[in-house]
PDB file of C-alpha atoms in Angstrom:
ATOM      1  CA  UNK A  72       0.000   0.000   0.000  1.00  0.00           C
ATOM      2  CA  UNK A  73       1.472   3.199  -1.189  1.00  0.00           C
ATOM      3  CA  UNK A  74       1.514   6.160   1.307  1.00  0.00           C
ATOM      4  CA  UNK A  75       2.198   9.294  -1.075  1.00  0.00           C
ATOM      5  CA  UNK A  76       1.833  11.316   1.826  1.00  0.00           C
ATOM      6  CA  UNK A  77       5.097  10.405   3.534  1.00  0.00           C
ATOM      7  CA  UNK A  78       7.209  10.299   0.865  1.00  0.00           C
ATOM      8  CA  UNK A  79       9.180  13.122  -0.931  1.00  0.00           C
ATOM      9  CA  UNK A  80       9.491  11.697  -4.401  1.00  0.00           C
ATOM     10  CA  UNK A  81       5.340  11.801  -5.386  1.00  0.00           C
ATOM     11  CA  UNK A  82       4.381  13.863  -7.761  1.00  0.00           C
ATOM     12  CA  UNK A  83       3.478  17.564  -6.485  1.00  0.00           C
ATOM     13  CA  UNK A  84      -0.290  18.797  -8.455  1.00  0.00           C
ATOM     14  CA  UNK A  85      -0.723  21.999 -10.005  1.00  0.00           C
ATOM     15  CA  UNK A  86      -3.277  22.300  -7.530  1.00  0.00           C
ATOM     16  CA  UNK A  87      -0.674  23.114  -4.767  1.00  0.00           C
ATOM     17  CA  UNK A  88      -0.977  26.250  -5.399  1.00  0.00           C
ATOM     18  CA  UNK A  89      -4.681  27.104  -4.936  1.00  0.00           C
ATOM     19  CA  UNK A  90      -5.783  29.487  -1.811  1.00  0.00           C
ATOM     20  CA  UNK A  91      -7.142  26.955   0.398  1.00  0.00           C
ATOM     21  CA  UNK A  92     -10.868  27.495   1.314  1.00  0.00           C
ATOM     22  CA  UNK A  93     -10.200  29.679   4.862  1.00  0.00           C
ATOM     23  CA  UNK A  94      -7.130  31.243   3.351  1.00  0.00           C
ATOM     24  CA  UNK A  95      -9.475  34.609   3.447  1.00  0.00           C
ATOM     25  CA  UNK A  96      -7.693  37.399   1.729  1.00  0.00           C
ATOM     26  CA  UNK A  97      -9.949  40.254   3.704  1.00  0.00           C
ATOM     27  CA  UNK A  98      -8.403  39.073   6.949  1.00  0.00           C
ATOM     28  CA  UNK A  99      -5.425  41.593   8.422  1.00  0.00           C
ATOM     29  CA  UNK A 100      -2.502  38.985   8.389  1.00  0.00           C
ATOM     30  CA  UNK A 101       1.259  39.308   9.173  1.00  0.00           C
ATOM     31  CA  UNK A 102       3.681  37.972   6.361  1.00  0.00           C
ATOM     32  CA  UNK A 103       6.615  36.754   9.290  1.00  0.00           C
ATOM     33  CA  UNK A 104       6.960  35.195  12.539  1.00  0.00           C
ATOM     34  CA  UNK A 105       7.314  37.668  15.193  1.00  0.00           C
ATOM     35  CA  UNK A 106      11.288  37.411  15.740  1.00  0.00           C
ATOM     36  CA  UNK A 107      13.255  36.133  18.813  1.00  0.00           C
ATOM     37  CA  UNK A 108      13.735  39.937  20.390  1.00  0.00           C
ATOM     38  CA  UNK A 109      10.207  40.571  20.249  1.00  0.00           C
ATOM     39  CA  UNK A 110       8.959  37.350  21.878  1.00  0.00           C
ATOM     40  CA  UNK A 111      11.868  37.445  24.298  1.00  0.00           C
ATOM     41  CA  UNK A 112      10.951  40.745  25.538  1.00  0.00           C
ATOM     42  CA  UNK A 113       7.261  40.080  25.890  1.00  0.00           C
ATOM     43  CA  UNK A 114       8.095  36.745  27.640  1.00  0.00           C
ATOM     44  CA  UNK A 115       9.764  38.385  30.252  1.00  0.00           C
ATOM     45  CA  UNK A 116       7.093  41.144  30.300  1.00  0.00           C
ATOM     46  CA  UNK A 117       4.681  38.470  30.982  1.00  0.00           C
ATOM     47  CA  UNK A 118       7.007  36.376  33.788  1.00  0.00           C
ATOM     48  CA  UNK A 119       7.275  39.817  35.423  1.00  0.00           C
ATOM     49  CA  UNK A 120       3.134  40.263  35.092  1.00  0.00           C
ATOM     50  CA  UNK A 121       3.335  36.923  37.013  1.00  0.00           C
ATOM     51  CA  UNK A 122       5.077  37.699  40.155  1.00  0.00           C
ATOM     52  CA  UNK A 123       3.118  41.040  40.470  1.00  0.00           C
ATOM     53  CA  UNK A 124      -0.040  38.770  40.367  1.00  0.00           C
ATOM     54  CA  UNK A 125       1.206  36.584  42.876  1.00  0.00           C
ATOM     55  CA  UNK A 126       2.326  39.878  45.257  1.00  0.00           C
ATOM     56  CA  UNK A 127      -0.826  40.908  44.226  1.00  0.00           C
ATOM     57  CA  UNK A 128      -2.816  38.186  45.804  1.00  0.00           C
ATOM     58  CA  UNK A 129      -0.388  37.794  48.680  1.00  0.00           C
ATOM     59  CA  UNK A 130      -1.208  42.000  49.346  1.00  0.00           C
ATOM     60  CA  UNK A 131      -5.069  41.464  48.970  1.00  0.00           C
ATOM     61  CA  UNK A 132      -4.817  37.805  51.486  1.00  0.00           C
ATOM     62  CA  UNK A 133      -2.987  40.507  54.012  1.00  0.00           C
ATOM     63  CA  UNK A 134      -3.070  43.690  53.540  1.00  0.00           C
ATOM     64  CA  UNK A 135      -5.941  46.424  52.358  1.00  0.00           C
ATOM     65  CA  UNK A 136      -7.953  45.599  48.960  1.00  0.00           C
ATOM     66  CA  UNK A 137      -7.394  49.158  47.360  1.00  0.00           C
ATOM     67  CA  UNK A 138      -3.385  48.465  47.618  1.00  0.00           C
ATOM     68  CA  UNK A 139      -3.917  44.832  46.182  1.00  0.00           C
ATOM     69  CA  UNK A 140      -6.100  46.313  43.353  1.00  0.00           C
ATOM     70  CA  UNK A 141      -3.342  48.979  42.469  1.00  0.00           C
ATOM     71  CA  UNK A 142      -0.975  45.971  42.148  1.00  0.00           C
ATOM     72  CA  UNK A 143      -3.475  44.173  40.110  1.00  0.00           C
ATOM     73  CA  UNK A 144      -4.207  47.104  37.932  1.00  0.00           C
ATOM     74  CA  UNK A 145       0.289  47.630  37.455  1.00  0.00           C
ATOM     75  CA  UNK A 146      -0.003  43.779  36.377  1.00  0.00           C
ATOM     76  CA  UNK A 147      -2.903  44.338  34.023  1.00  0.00           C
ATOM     77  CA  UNK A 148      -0.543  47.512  32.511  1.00  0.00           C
ATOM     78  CA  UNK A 149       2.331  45.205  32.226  1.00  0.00           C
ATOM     79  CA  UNK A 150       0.127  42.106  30.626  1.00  0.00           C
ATOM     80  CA  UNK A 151      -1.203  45.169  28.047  1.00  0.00           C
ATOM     81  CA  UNK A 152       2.227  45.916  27.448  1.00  0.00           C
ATOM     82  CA  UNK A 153       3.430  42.729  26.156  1.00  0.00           C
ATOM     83  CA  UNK A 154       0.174  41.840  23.975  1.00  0.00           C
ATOM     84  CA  UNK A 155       0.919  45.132  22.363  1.00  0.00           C
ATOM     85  CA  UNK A 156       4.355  44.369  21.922  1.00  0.00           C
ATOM     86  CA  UNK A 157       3.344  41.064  20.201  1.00  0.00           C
ATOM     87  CA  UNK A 158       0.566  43.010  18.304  1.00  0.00           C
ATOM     88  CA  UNK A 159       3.196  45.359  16.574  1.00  0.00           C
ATOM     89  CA  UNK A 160       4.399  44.966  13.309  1.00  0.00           C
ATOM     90  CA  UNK A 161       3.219  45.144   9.357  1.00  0.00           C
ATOM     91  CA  UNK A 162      -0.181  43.820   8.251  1.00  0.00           C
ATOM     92  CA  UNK A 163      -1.511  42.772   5.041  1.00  0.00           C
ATOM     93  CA  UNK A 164      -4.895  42.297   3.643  1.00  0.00           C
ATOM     94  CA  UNK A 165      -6.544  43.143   0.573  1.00  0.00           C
ATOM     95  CA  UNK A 166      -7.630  46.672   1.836  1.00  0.00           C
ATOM     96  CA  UNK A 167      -3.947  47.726   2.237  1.00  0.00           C
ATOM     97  CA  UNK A 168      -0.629  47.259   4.441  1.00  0.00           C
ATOM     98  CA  UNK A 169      -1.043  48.003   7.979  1.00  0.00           C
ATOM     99  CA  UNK A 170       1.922  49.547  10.362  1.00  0.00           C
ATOM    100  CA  UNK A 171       1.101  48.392  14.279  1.00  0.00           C
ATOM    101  CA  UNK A 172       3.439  50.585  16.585  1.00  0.00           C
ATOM    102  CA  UNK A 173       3.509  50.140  20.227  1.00  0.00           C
ATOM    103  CA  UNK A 174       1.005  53.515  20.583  1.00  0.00           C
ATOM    104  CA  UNK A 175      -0.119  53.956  17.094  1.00  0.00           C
ATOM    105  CA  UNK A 176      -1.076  51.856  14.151  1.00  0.00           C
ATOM    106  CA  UNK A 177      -0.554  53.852  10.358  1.00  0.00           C
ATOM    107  CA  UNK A 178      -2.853  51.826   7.304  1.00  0.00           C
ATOM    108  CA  UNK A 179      -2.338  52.842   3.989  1.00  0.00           C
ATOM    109  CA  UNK A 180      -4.609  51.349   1.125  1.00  0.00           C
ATOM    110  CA  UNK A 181      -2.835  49.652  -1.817  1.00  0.00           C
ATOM    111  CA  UNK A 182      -4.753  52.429  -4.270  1.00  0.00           C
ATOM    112  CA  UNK A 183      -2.613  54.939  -2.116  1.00  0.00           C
ATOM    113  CA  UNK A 184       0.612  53.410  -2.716  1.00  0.00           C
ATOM    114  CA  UNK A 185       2.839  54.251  -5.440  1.00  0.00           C
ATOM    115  CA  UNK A 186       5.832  51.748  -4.675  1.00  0.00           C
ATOM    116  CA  UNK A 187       7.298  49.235  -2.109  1.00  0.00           C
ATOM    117  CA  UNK A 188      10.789  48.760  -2.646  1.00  0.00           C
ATOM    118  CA  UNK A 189      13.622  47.229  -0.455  1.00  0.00           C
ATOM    119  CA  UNK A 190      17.024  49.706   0.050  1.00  0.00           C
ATOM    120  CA  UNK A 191      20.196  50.065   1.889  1.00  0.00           C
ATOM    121  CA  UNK A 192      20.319  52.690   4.231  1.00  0.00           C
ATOM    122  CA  UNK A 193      21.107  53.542   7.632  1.00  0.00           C
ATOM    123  CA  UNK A 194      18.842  51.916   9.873  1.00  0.00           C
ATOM    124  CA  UNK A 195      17.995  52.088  13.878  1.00  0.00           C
ATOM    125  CA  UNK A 196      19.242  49.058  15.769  1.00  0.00           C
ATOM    126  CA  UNK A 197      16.239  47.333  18.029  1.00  0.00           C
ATOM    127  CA  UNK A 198      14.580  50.880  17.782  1.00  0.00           C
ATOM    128  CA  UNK A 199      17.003  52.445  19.451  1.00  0.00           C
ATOM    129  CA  UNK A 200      18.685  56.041  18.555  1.00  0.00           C
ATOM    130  CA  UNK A 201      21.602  54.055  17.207  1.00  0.00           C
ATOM    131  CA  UNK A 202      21.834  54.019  13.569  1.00  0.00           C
ATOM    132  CA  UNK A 203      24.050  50.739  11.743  1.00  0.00           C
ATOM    133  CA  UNK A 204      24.058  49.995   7.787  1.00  0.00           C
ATOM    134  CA  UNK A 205      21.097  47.912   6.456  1.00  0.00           C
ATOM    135  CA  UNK A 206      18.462  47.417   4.637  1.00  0.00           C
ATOM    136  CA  UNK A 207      14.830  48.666   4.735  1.00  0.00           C
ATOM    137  CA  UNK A 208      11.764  48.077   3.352  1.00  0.00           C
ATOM    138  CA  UNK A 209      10.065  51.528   2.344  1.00  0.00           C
ATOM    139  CA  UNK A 210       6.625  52.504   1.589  1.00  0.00           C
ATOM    140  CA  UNK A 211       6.182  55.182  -1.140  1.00  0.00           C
ATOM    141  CA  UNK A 212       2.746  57.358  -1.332  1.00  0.00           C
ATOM    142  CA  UNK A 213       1.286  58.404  -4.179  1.00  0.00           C
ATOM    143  CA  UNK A 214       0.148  61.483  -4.464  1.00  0.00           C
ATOM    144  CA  UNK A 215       2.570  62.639  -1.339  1.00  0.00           C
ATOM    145  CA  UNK A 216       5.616  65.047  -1.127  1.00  0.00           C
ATOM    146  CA  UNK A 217       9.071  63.277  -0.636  1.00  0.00           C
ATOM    147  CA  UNK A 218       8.131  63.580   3.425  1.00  0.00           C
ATOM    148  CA  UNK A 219      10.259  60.650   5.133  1.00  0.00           C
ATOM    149  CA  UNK A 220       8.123  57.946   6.116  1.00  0.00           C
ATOM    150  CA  UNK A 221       9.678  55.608   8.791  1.00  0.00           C
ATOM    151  CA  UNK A 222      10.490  51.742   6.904  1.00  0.00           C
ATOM    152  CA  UNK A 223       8.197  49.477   7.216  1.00  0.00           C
ATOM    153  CA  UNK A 224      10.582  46.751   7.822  1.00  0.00           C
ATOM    154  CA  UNK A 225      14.546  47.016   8.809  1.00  0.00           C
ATOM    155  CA  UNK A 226      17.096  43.903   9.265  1.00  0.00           C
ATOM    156  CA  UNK A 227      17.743  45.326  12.638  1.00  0.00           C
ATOM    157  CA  UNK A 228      14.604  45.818  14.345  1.00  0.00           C
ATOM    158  CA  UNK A 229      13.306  43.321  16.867  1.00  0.00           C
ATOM    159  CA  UNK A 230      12.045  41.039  13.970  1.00  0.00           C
ATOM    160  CA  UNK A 231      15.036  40.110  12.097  1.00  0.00           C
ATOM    161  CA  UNK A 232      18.004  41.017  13.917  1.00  0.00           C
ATOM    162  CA  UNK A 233      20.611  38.117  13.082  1.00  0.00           C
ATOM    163  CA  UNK A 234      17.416  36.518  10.684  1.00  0.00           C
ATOM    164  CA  UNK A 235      18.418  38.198   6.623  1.00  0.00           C
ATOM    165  CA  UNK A 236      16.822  35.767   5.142  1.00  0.00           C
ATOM    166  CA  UNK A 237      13.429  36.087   7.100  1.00  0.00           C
ATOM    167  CA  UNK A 238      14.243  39.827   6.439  1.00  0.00           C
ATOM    168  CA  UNK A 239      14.156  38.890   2.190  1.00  0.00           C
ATOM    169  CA  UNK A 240      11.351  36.453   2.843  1.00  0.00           C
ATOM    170  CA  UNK A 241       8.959  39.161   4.394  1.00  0.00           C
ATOM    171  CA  UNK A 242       9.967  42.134   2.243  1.00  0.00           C
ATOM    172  CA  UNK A 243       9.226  39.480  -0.585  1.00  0.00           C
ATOM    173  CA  UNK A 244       5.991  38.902   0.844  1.00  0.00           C
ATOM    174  CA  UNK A 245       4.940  42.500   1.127  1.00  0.00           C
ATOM    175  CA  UNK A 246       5.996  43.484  -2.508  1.00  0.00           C
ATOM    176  CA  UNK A 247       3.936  40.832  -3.402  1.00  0.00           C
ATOM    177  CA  UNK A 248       1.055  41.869  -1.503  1.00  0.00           C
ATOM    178  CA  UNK A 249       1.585  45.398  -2.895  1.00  0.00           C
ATOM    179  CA  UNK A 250       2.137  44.350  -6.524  1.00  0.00           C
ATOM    180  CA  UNK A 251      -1.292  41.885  -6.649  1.00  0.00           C
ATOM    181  CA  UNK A 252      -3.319  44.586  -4.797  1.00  0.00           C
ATOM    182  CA  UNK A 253      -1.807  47.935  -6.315  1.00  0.00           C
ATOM    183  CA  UNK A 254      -3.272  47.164  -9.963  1.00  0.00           C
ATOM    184  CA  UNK A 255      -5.979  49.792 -10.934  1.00  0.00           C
TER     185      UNK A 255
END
């Protein structure tokens, strides 16, 4: 009894590359894995969120409730923190490409943009003020005066620092997305 499944000589069908029946297009969806610096970060956001919950309970089993619910409300802040940490990043749909930031979020419909391209340029290392060579993924607006628009992507933020070739996959990804949805 043949088991095609499990082995990597059978034939692959054209039909591979159909959108599979959920694959909704509509749906805001990012075109990476969050990177190692990012999910680092918000795992130790979230072990910190723990022992505040645990002094938390410890403060409301001893002590007054109002101090244990200003300890619960500094762990609900901190739990915030780190979903919105996960949260940030670029978005795709069909409606346009989506920049999360940690206190604002920037969309930008595909009719609206005039190019996505990839360049080297200086770039800010894990977000900080320090500036190293790399490259960047930048979003050009039709329409729009040659006003600096921070990249959408850079091989040195918390996403692909030490990961290029996530870096090409992703900017791929988004020129892609740009070039299907940017026809008029």
């Amino acid at each position: 009894m043949p088991l095609p499944f499990l082995t990597a000589d059978r034939a692959f069908d054209a039909a591979d590359d159909v959108a599979l029946p959920y694959d909704d297009r509509d749906l805001w969806r990012r075109p990476y894995r969050p990177g190692p610096w990012r999910v680092g970060a918000a795992a130790v956001l979230l072990l910190l969120a723990s022992f505040v919950l645990f002094a938390a309970v410890i403060i409301a089993a001893t002590g007054t409730l109002s101090s244990a619910g200003v300890v619960f409300g500094i762990a609900a802040v901190v739990i915030a923190c780190a979903l919105r940490m996960l949260r940030m990043g670029v978005w795709v749909s069909a409606h346009g490409v989506r920049q999360v930031g940690f206190l604002g979020t920037r969309t930008v419909a595909w009719q609206q943009v005039a190019s996505v391209r990839t360049v080297q340029q200086p770039v800010r290392w894990l977000g900080l003020p320090r500036t190293v060579q790399g490259q960047a993924l930048l979003l050009v607006r039709q329409g729009r005066s040659a006003e600096p628009l921070p990249p959408l992507l850079t091989t040195h933020n918390s996403d692909f620092l030490a990961r290029d070739g996530a870096f090409d996959r992703a900017a791929d990804a988004v020129e892609a997305w740009a070039a299907e949805y940017r026809r008029d």
